[in-house]
PDB file of C-alpha atoms and ligand atoms in Angstrom:
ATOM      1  CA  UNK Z   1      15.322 -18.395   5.343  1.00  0.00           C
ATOM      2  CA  UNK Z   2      19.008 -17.675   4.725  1.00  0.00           C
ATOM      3  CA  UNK Z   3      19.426 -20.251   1.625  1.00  0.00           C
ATOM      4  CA  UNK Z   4      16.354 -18.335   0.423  1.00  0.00           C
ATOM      5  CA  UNK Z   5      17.682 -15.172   0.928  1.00  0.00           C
ATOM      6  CA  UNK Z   6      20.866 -16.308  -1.199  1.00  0.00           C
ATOM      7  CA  UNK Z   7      18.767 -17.069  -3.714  1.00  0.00           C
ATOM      8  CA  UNK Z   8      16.870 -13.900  -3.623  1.00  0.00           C
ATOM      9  CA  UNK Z   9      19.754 -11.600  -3.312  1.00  0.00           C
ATOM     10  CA  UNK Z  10      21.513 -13.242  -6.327  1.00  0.00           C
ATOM     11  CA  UNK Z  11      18.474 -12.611  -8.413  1.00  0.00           C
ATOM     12  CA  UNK Z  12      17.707  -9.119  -7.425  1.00  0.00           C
ATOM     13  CA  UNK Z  13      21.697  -8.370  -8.070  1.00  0.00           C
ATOM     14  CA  UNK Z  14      21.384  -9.521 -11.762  1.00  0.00           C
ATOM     15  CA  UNK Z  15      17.694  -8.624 -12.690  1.00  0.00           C
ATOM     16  CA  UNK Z  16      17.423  -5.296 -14.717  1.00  0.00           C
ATOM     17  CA  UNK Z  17      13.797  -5.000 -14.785  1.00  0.00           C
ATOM     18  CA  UNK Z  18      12.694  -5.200 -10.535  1.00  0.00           C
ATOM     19  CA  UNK Z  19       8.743  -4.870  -9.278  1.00  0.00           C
ATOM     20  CA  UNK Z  20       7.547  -4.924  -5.869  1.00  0.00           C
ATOM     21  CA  UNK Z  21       4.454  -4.892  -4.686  1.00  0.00           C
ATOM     22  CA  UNK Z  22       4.156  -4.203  -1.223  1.00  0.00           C
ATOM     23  CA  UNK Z  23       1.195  -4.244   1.189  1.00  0.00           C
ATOM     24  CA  UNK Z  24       0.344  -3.914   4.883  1.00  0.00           C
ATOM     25  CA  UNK Z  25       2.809  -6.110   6.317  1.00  0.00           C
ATOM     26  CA  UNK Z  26       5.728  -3.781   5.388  1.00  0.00           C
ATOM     27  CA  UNK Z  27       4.380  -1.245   7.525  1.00  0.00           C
ATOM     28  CA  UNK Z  28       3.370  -3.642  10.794  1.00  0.00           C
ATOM     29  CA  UNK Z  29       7.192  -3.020  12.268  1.00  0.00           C
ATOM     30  CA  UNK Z  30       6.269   0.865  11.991  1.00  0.00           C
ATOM     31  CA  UNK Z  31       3.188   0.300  13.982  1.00  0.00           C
ATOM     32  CA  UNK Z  32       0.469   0.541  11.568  1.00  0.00           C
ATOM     33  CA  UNK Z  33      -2.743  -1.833  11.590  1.00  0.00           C
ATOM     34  CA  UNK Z  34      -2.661  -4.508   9.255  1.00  0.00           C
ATOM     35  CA  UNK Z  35      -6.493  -5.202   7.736  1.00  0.00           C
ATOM     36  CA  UNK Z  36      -6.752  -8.804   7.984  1.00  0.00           C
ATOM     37  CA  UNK Z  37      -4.551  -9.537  10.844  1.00  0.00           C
ATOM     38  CA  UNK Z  38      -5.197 -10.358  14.674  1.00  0.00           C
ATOM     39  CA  UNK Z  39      -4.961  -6.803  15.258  1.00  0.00           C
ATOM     40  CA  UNK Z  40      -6.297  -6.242  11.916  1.00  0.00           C
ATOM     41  CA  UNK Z  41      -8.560  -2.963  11.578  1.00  0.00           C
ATOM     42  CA  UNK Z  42     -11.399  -5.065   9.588  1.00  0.00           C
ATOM     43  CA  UNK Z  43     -11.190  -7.332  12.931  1.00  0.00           C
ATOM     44  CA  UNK Z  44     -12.680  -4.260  14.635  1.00  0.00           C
ATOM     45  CA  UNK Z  45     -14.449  -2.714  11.826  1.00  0.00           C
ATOM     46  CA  UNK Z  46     -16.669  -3.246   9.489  1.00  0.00           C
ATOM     47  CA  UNK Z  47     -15.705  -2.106   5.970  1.00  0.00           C
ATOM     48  CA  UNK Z  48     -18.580  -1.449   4.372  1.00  0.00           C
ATOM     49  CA  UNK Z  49     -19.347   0.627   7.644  1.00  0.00           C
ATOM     50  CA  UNK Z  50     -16.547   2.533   6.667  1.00  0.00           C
ATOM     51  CA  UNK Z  51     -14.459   1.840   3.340  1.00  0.00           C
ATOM     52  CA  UNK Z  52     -17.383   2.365   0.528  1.00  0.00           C
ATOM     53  CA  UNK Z  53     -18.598   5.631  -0.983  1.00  0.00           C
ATOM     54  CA  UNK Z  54     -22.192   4.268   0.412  1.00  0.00           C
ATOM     55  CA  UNK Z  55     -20.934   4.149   3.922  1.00  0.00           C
ATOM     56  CA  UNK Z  56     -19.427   7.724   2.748  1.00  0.00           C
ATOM     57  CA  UNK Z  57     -23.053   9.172   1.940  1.00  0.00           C
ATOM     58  CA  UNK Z  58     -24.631   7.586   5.133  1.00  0.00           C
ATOM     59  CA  UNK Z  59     -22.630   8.752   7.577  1.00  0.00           C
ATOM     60  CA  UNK Z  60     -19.560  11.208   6.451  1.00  0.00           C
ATOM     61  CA  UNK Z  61     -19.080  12.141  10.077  1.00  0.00           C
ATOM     62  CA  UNK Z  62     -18.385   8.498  11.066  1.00  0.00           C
ATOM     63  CA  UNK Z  63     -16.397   7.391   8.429  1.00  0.00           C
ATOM     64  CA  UNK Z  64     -14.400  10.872   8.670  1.00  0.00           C
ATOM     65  CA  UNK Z  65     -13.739  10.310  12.576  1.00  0.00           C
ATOM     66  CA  UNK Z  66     -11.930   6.571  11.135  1.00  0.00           C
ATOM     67  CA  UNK Z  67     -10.156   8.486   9.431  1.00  0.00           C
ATOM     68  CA  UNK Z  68      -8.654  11.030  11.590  1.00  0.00           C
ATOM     69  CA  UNK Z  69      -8.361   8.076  14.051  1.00  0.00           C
ATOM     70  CA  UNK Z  70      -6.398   6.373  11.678  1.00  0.00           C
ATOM     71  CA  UNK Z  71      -4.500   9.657  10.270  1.00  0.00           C
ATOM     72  CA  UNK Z  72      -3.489  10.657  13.978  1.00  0.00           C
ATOM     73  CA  UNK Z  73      -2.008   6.700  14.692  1.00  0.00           C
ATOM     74  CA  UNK Z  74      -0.388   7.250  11.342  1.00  0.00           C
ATOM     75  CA  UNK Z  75       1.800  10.866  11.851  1.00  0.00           C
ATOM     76  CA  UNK Z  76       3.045   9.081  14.905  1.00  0.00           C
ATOM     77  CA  UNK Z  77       4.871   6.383  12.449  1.00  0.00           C
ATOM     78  CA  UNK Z  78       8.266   6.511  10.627  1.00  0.00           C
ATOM     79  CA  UNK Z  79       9.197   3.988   7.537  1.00  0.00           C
ATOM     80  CA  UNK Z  80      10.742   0.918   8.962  1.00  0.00           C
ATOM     81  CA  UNK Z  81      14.043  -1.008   7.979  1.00  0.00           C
ATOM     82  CA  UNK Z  82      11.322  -2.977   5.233  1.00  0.00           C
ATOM     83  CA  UNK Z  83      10.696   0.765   3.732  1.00  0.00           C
ATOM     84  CA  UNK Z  84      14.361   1.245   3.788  1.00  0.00           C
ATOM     85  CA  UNK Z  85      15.515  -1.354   1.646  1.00  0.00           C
ATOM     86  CA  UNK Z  86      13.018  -1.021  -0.756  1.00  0.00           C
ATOM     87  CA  UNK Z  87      13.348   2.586  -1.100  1.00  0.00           C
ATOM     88  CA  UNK Z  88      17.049   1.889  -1.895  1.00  0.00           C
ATOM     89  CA  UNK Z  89      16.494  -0.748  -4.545  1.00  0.00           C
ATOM     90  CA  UNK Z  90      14.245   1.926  -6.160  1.00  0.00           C
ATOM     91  CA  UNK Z  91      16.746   4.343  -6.975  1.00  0.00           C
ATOM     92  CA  UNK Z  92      18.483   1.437  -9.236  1.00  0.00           C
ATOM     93  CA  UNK Z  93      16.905   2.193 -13.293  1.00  0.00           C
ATOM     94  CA  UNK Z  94      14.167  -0.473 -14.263  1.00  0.00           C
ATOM     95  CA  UNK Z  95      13.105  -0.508 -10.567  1.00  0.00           C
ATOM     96  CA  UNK Z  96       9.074   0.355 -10.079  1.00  0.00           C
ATOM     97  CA  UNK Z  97       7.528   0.024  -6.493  1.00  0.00           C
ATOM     98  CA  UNK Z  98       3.249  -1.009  -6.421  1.00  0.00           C
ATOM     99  CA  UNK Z  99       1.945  -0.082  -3.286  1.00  0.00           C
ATOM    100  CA  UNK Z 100      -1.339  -0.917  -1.776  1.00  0.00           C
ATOM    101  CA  UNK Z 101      -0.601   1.031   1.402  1.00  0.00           C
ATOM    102  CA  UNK Z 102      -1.930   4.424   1.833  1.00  0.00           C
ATOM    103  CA  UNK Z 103       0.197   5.972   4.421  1.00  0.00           C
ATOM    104  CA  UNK Z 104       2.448   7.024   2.372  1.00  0.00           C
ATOM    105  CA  UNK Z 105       5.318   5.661   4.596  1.00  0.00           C
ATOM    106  CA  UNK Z 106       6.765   4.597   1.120  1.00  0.00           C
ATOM    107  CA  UNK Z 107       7.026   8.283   0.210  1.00  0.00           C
ATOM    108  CA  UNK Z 108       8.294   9.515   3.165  1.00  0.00           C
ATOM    109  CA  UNK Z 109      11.249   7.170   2.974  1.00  0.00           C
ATOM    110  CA  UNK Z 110      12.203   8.607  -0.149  1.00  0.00           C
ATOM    111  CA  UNK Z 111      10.840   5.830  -2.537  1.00  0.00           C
ATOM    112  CA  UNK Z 112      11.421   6.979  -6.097  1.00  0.00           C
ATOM    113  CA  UNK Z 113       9.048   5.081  -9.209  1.00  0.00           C
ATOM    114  CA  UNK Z 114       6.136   4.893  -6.945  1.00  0.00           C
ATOM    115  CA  UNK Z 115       2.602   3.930  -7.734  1.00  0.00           C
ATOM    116  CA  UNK Z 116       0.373   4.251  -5.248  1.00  0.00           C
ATOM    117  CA  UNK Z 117      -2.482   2.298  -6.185  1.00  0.00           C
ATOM    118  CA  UNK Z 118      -5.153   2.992  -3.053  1.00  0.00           C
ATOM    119  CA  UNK Z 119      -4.504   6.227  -2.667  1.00  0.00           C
ATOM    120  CA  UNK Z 120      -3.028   8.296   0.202  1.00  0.00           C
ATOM    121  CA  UNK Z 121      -4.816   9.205   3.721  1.00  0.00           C
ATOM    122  CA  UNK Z 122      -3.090  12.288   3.684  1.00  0.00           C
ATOM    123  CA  UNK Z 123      -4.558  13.045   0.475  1.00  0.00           C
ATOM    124  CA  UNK Z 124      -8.265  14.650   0.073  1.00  0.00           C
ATOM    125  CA  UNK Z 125     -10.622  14.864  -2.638  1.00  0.00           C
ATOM    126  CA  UNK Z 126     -13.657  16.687  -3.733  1.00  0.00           C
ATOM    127  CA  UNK Z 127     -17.021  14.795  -2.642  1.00  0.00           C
ATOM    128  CA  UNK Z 128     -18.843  16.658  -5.298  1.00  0.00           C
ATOM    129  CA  UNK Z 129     -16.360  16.525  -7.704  1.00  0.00           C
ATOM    130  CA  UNK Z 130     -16.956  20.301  -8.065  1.00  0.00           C
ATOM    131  CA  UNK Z 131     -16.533  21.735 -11.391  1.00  0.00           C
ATOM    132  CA  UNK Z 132     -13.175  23.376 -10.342  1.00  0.00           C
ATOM    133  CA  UNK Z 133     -11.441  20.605  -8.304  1.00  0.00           C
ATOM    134  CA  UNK Z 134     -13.090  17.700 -10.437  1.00  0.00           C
ATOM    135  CA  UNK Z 135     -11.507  14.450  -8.779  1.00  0.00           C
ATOM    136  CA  UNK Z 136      -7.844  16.676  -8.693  1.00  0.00           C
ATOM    137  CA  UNK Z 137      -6.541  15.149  -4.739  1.00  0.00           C
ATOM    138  CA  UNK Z 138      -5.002  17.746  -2.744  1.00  0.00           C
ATOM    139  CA  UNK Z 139      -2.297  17.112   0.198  1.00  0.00           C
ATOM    140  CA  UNK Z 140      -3.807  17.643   3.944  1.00  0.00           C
ATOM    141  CA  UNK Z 141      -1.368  17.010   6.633  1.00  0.00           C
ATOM    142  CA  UNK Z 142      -3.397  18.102   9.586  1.00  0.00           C
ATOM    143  CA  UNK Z 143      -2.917  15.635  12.511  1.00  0.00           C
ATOM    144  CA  UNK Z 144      -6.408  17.465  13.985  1.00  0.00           C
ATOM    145  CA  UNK Z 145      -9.336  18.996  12.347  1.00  0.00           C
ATOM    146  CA  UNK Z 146     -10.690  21.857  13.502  1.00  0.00           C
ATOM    147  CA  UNK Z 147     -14.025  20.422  12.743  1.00  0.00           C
ATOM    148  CA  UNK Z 148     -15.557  17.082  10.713  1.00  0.00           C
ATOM    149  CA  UNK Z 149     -15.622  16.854   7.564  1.00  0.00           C
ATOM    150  CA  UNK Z 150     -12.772  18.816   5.809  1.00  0.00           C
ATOM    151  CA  UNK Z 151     -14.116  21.244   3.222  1.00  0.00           C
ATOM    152  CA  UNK Z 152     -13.384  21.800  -0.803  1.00  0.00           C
ATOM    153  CA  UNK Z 153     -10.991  24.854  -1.204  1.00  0.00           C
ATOM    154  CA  UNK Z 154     -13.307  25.448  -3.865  1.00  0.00           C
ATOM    155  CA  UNK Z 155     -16.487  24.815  -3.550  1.00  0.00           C
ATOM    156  CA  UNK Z 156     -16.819  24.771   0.450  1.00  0.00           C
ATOM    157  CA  UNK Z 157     -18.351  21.304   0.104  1.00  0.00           C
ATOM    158  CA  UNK Z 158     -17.590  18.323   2.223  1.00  0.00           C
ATOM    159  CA  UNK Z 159     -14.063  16.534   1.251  1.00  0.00           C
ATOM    160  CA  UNK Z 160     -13.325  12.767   1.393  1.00  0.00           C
ATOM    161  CA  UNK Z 161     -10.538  10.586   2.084  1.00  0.00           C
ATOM    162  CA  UNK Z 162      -8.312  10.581  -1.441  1.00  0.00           C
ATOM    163  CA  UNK Z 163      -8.241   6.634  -0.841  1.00  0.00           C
ATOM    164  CA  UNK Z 164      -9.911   4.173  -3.341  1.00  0.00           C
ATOM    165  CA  UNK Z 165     -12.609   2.720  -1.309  1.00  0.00           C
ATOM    166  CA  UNK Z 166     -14.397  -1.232  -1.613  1.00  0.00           C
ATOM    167  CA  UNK Z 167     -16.431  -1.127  -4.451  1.00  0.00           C
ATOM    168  CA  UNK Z 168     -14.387   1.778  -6.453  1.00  0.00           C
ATOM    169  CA  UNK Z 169     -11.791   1.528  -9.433  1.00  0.00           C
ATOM    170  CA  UNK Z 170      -8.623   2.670  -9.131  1.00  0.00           C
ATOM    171  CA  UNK Z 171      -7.519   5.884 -10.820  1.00  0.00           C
ATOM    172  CA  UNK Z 172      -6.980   4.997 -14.510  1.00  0.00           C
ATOM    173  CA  UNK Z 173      -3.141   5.993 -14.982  1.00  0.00           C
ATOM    174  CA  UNK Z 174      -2.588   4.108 -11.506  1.00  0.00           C
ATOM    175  CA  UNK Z 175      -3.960   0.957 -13.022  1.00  0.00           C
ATOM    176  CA  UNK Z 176      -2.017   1.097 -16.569  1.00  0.00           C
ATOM    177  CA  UNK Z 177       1.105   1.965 -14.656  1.00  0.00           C
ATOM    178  CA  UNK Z 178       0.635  -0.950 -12.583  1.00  0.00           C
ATOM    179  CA  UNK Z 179      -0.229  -3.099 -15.065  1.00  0.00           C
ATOM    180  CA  UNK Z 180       2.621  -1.920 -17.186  1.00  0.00           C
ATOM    181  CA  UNK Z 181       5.106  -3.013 -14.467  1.00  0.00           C
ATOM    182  CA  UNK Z 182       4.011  -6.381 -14.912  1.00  0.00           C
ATOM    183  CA  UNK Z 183       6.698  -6.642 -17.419  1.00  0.00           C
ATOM    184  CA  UNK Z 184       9.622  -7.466 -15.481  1.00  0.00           C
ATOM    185  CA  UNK Z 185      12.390 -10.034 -14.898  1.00  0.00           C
ATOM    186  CA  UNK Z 186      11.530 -10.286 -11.080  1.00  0.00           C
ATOM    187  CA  UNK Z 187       8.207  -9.278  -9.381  1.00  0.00           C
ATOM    188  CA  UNK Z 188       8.006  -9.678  -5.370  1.00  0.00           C
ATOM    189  CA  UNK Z 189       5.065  -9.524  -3.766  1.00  0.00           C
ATOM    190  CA  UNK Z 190       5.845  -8.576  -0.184  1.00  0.00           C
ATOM    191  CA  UNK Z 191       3.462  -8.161   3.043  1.00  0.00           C
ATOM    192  CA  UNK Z 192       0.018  -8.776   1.311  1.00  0.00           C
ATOM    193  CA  UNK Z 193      -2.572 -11.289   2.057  1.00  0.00           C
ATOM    194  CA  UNK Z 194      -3.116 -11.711  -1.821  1.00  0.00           C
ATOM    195  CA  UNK Z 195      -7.046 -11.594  -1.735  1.00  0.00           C
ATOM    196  CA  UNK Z 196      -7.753  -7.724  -2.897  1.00  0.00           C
ATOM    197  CA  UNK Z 197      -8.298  -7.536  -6.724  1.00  0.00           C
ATOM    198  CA  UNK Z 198      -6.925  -6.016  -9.257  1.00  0.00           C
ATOM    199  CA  UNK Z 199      -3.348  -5.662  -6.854  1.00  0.00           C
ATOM    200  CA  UNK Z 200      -3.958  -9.920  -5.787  1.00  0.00           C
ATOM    201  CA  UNK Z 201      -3.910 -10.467  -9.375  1.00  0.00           C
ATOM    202  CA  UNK Z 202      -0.426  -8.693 -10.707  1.00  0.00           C
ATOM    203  CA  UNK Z 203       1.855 -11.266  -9.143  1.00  0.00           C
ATOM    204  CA  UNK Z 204       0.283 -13.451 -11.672  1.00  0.00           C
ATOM    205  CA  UNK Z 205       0.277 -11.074 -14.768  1.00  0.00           C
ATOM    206  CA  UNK Z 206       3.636 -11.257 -14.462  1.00  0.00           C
ATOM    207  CA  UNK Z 207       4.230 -14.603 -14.412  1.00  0.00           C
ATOM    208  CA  UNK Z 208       2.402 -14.742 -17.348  1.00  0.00           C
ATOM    209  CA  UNK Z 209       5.049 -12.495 -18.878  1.00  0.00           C
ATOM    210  CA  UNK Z 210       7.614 -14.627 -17.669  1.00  0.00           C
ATOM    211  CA  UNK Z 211       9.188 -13.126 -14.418  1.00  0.00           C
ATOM    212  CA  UNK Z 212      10.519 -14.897 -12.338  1.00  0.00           C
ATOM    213  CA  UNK Z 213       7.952 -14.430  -8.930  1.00  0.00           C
ATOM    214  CA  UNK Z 214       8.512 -13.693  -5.036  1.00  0.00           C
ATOM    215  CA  UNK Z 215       6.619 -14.268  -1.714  1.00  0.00           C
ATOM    216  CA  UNK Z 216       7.397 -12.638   1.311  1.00  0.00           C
ATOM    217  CA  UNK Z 217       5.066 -13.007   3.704  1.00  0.00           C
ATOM    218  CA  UNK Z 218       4.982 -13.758   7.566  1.00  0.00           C
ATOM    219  CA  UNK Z 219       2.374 -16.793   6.478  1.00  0.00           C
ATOM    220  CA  UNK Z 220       0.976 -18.313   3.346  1.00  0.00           C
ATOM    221  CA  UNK Z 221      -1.314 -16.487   1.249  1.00  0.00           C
ATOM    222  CA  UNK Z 222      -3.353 -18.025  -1.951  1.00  0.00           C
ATOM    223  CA  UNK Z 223      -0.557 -17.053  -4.118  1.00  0.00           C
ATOM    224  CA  UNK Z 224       1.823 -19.064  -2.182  1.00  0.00           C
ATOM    225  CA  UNK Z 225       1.503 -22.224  -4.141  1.00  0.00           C
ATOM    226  CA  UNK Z 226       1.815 -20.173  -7.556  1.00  0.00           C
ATOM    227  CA  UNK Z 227       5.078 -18.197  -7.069  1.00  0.00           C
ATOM    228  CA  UNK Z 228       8.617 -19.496  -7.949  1.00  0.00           C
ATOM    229  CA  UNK Z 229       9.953 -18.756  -4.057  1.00  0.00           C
ATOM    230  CA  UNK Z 230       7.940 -18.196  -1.789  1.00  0.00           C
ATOM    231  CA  UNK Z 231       9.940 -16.848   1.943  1.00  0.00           C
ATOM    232  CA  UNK Z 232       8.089 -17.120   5.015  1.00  0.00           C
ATOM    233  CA  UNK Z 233       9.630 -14.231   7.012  1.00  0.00           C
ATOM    234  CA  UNK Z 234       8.980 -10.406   8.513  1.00  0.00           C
ATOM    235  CA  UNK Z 235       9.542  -8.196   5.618  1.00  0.00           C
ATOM    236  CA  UNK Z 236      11.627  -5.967   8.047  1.00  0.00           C
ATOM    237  CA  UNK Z 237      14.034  -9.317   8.576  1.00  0.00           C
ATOM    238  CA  UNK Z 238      14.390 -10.922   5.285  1.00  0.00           C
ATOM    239  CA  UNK Z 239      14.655  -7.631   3.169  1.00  0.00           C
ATOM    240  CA  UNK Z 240      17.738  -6.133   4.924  1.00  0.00           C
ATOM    241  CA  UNK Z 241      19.119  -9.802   5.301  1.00  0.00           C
ATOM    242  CA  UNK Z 242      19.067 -10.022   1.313  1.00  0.00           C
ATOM    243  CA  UNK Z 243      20.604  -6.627   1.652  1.00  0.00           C
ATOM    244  CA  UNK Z 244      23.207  -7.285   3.216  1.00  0.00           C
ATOM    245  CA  UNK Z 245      23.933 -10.489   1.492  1.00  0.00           C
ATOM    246  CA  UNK Z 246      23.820  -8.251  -2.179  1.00  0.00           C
ATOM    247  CA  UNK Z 247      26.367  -6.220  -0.486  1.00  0.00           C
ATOM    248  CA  UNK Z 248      28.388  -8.761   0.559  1.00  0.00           C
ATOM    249  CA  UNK Z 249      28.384 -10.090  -2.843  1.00  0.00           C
ATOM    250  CA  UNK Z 250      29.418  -7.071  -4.332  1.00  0.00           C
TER     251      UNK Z 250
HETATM  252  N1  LIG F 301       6.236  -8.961   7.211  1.00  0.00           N
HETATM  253  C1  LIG F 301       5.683  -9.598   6.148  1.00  0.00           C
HETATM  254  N2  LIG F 301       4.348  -9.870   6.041  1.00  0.00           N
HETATM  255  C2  LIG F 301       3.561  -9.483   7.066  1.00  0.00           C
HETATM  256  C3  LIG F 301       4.068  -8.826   8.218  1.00  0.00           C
HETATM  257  C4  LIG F 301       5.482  -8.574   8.264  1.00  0.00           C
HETATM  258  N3  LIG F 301       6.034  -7.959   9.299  1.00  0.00           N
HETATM  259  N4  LIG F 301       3.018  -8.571   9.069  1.00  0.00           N
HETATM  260  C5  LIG F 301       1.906  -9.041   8.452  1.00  0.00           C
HETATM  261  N5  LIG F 301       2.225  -9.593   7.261  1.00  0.00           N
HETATM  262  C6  LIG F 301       1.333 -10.154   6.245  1.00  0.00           C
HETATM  263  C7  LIG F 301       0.127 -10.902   6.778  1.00  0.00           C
HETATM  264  O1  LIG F 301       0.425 -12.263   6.968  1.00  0.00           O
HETATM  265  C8  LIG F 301      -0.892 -10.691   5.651  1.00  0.00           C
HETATM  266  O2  LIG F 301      -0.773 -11.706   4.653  1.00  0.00           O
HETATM  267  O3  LIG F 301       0.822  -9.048   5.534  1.00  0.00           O
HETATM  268  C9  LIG F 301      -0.472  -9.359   5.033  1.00  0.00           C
HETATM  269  C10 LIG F 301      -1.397  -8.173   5.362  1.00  0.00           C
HETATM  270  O4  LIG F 301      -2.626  -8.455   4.759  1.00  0.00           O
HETATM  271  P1  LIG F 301      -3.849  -7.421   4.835  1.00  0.00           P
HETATM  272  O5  LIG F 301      -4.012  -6.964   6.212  1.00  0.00           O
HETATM  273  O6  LIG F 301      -4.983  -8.093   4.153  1.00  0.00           O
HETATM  274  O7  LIG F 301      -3.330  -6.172   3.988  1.00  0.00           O
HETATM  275  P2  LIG F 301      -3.214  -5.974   2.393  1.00  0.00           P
HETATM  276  O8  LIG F 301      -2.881  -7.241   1.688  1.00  0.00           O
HETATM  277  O9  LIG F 301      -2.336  -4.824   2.178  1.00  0.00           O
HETATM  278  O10 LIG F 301      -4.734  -5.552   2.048  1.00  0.00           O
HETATM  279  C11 LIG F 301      -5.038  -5.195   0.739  1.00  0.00           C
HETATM  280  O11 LIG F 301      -7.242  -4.487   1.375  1.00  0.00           O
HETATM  281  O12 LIG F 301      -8.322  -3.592   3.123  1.00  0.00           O
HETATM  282  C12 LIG F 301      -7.927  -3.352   1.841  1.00  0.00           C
HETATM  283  O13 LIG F 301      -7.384  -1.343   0.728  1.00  0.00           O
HETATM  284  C13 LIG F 301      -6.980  -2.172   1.764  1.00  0.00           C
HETATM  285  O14 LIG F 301      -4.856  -1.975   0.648  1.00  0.00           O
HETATM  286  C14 LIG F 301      -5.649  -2.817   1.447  1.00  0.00           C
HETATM  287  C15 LIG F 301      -6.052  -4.075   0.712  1.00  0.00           C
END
């Protein structure tokens, strides 16, 4: 890992325009469930039980106690050292951070340039899409309902999850901005299993436009074999590691 890391840290000193796109992995060392891992919550659950409006229409009360399962695990979490670094490289200019993760650990550990692609689980939205919230999230922090499902401050309907669910599009600026940060000098993909689309796909936009690509990933992924470096390691290890070795270069 360390001649890697060299590598790495060289190329992150000297690049002007940096992506990362991040996904579950970077918040295992805080605790949270990965999806697809041994632990992983789609090892447990079903996702089309619970991660599709149709599961959503079926059964709100089931797919809204997931939720506050998963939103009560969550409040218990802080950002790990993974968060950390990246959260400091995003204060540099040209710096733009693509997350698939919706706990919003990102935010919380002061990540600037931010695009949150999935969403945010402490974010709710309008089932209806009443006339006066339309699809407009609004922040919910509460560890415990008082009751199942949340209501619309304006219309007293049920609320949902502000999360983009299996089978939904993303919001539209979420995409473009996304897409937009394709053009870059150094994209690196970090903690994702590479399989949901679009996100599994911008690793290789930007190849196409010529960045130079990153992998950093605990295992191999079916993007391995496309990027320029790919680093097997725990996001929480390698990240600080090239850290350290950019400060040491300084
Ligand atoms: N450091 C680096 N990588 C890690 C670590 C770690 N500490 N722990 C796990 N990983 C890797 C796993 O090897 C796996 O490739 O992170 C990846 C996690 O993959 P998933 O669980 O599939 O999560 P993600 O890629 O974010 O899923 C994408 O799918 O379920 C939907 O909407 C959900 O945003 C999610 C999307």
């Amino acid at each position: 890992m360390d001649s890697e890391a060299t590598a790495l840290a060289a190329r992150i000193a000297k690049a002007e325009r940096l992506t990362i796109l991040t996904g579950a992995g970077v918040s295992a060392a805080s605790g949270v469930p990965t999806f697809r891992g041994p632990e992983g919550l789609w090892r447990q659950y079903r996702p089309e039980d619970l991660a599709t409006p149709q599961a959503f229409a079926r059964d709100p009360l089931l797919v809204w106690e997931w939720y506050a399962w998963r939103r009560e695990r969550l409040a218990a979490c802080r950002p790990n050292r993974a968060h950390d670094v990246i959260a400091a490289w995003s204060q540099r200019s040209g710096c733009r951070v693509i997350t698939q993760n919706v706990d919003d650990l990102h935010l919380r550990a002061g990540t600037r340039s931010l695009i949150r692609i999935h969403g945010s689980i402490w974010e709710l939205s309008c089932w209806q899409s009443c006339a006066a919230q339309g699809g407009t999230p609004w922040r919910d922090e509460t560890i415990r309902f008082e009751s199942l499902p949340p209501r619309c401050p304006s219309c007293g309907g049920m609320a949902r999850p502000a999360v983009v669910w299996f089978g939904e599009s993303l919001r539209g600026e979420d995409l473009r901005a996304a897409l937009d940060a394709t053009s870059c000098d150094l994209f690196l993909a970090v903690g994702t299993s590479a399989v949901v689309y679009p996100a599994a796909g911008l690793v290789h936009d930007a190849r196409r436009r010529g960045a130079f690509t990153v992998e950093i990933n605990l295992e191999a992924t079916p993007s391995s074999g496309d990027v320029d470096l790919a680093v097997l390691g725990a996001a929480e290890d390698v990240l600080p590691r090239v850290a350290s070795l950019m400060s040491a270069a300084e």
